[in-house]
């Protein structure tokens, strides 16, 4: 182990900072992170966490259970490096959560190869998700951070939603979210995997997600890239708007999904805008190189009649410049459609689609707006 002094480490962080990528410093892997300093503080029980988080910038959390009804609060100091090792579990309690809440500036959060954040969803799932049954923690991993890299994080069995993000200049890389157990008797519901809202400059990449609701969901955010994310189960690679009655909380701007796949899901690409919300604009959304496999409802659904699906779309949200490039795949089942587009009157403009092809549908495409480059 190289024993860097604190000042050398600070210098290293500054030097690394000059070869800036997204957030002004390079993402590092677990082993490199451990070698940064000999001064890591190890928390091996929940009780040790608060004082360590106050005292240390280099922290390892190892193998403990968070007591029932408590949040693992990680209000990290600026430039902190936090590592996860072993299994972090949460004793079961029927409450709102969150199970983990992370705040900070310019932080790095990195998982060791065998670590696991275990939400113990199997003790909550009752087929009703967030709309009934036992009360379930609403988030496993709640992030409220400006400047940060989250790398190689393994999460299992979220009671409902997994990761919810608010913040700026954040990269999430190498997430492995595994809710395979939730398919049993269709008990897991509302298990949205990665959602960000009111966020700017976000990257989600190189991740594998198995869940039962939206795989990635973008709400009121700008300048984001979701790439090389592979989803199974799930509801879609999603954009949502109209959730807020306040107009400026409905805008979505410059979001790209690329080199992603989604299979066994209800939808592949899903836009949902809520007629009951305020006004807003969704602008410059691009899906490029997307593979859709065995989707069970709509390969691509852009709907302005969510959640009623009643064929009465509203134009409170404008959807401009929606580009689909090389989106291909299959749907499978009796009620499937390749493409459904349900736009409000005059609310969809300038969509360019190329190389879009979904096969295997039982019903014809259903479109009340026609993108350039795609006939439906
Ligand atoms: C960490 O430090 C040890 C001891 O100096 C060294 O053997 C190892 O290669 C280093 N690992 C990394 C990833 O830097
Ligand atoms: C869109 O967002 C990406 C990712 O943050 C950024 O690199 C790009 O410059 C943005 N484009 C525009 C036109 O703002
Ligand atoms: C189209 O997307 C697929 C992934 O679905 C990818 O393998 C292929 O290389 C892409 N084609 C082009 C021309 O980029």
CSV table of C-alpha atoms in Angstrom, one decimal, residues 260-262 268-269 287-295 299-300 324-331 354-359:
chain,number,residue,atom,x,y,z
A,260,UNK,CA,-29.1,0.9,-25.3
A,261,UNK,CA,-31.2,-2.3,-25.4
A,262,UNK,CA,-34.4,-3.1,-23.7
A,268,UNK,CA,-39.3,0.0,-25.6
A,269,UNK,CA,-39.3,3.8,-26.0
A,287,UNK,CA,-32.7,7.8,-29.4
A,288,UNK,CA,-29.9,6.3,-31.4
A,289,UNK,CA,-28.9,2.7,-31.9
A,290,UNK,CA,-31.6,1.2,-29.7
A,291,UNK,CA,-32.4,-2.5,-29.7
A,292,UNK,CA,-35.9,-3.5,-28.6
A,293,UNK,CA,-36.6,-7.2,-28.0
A,294,UNK,CA,-39.8,-9.0,-27.3
A,295,UNK,CA,-41.7,-6.0,-26.0
A,299,UNK,CA,-42.3,-1.0,-29.3
A,300,UNK,CA,-42.4,2.8,-29.4
A,324,UNK,CA,-35.0,8.4,-33.6
A,325,UNK,CA,-32.1,6.9,-35.5
A,326,UNK,CA,-31.5,3.2,-35.9
A,327,UNK,CA,-34.2,1.9,-33.6
A,328,UNK,CA,-35.0,-1.7,-34.3
A,329,UNK,CA,-36.4,-4.8,-32.8
A,330,UNK,CA,-39.4,-7.0,-32.1
A,331,UNK,CA,-42.7,-7.0,-30.1
A,354,UNK,CA,-34.6,7.1,-39.7
A,355,UNK,CA,-34.0,3.4,-39.8
A,356,UNK,CA,-36.8,2.7,-37.4
A,357,UNK,CA,-38.2,-0.8,-37.7
A,358,UNK,CA,-40.2,-2.9,-35.2
A,359,UNK,CA,-41.4,-6.3,-36.4
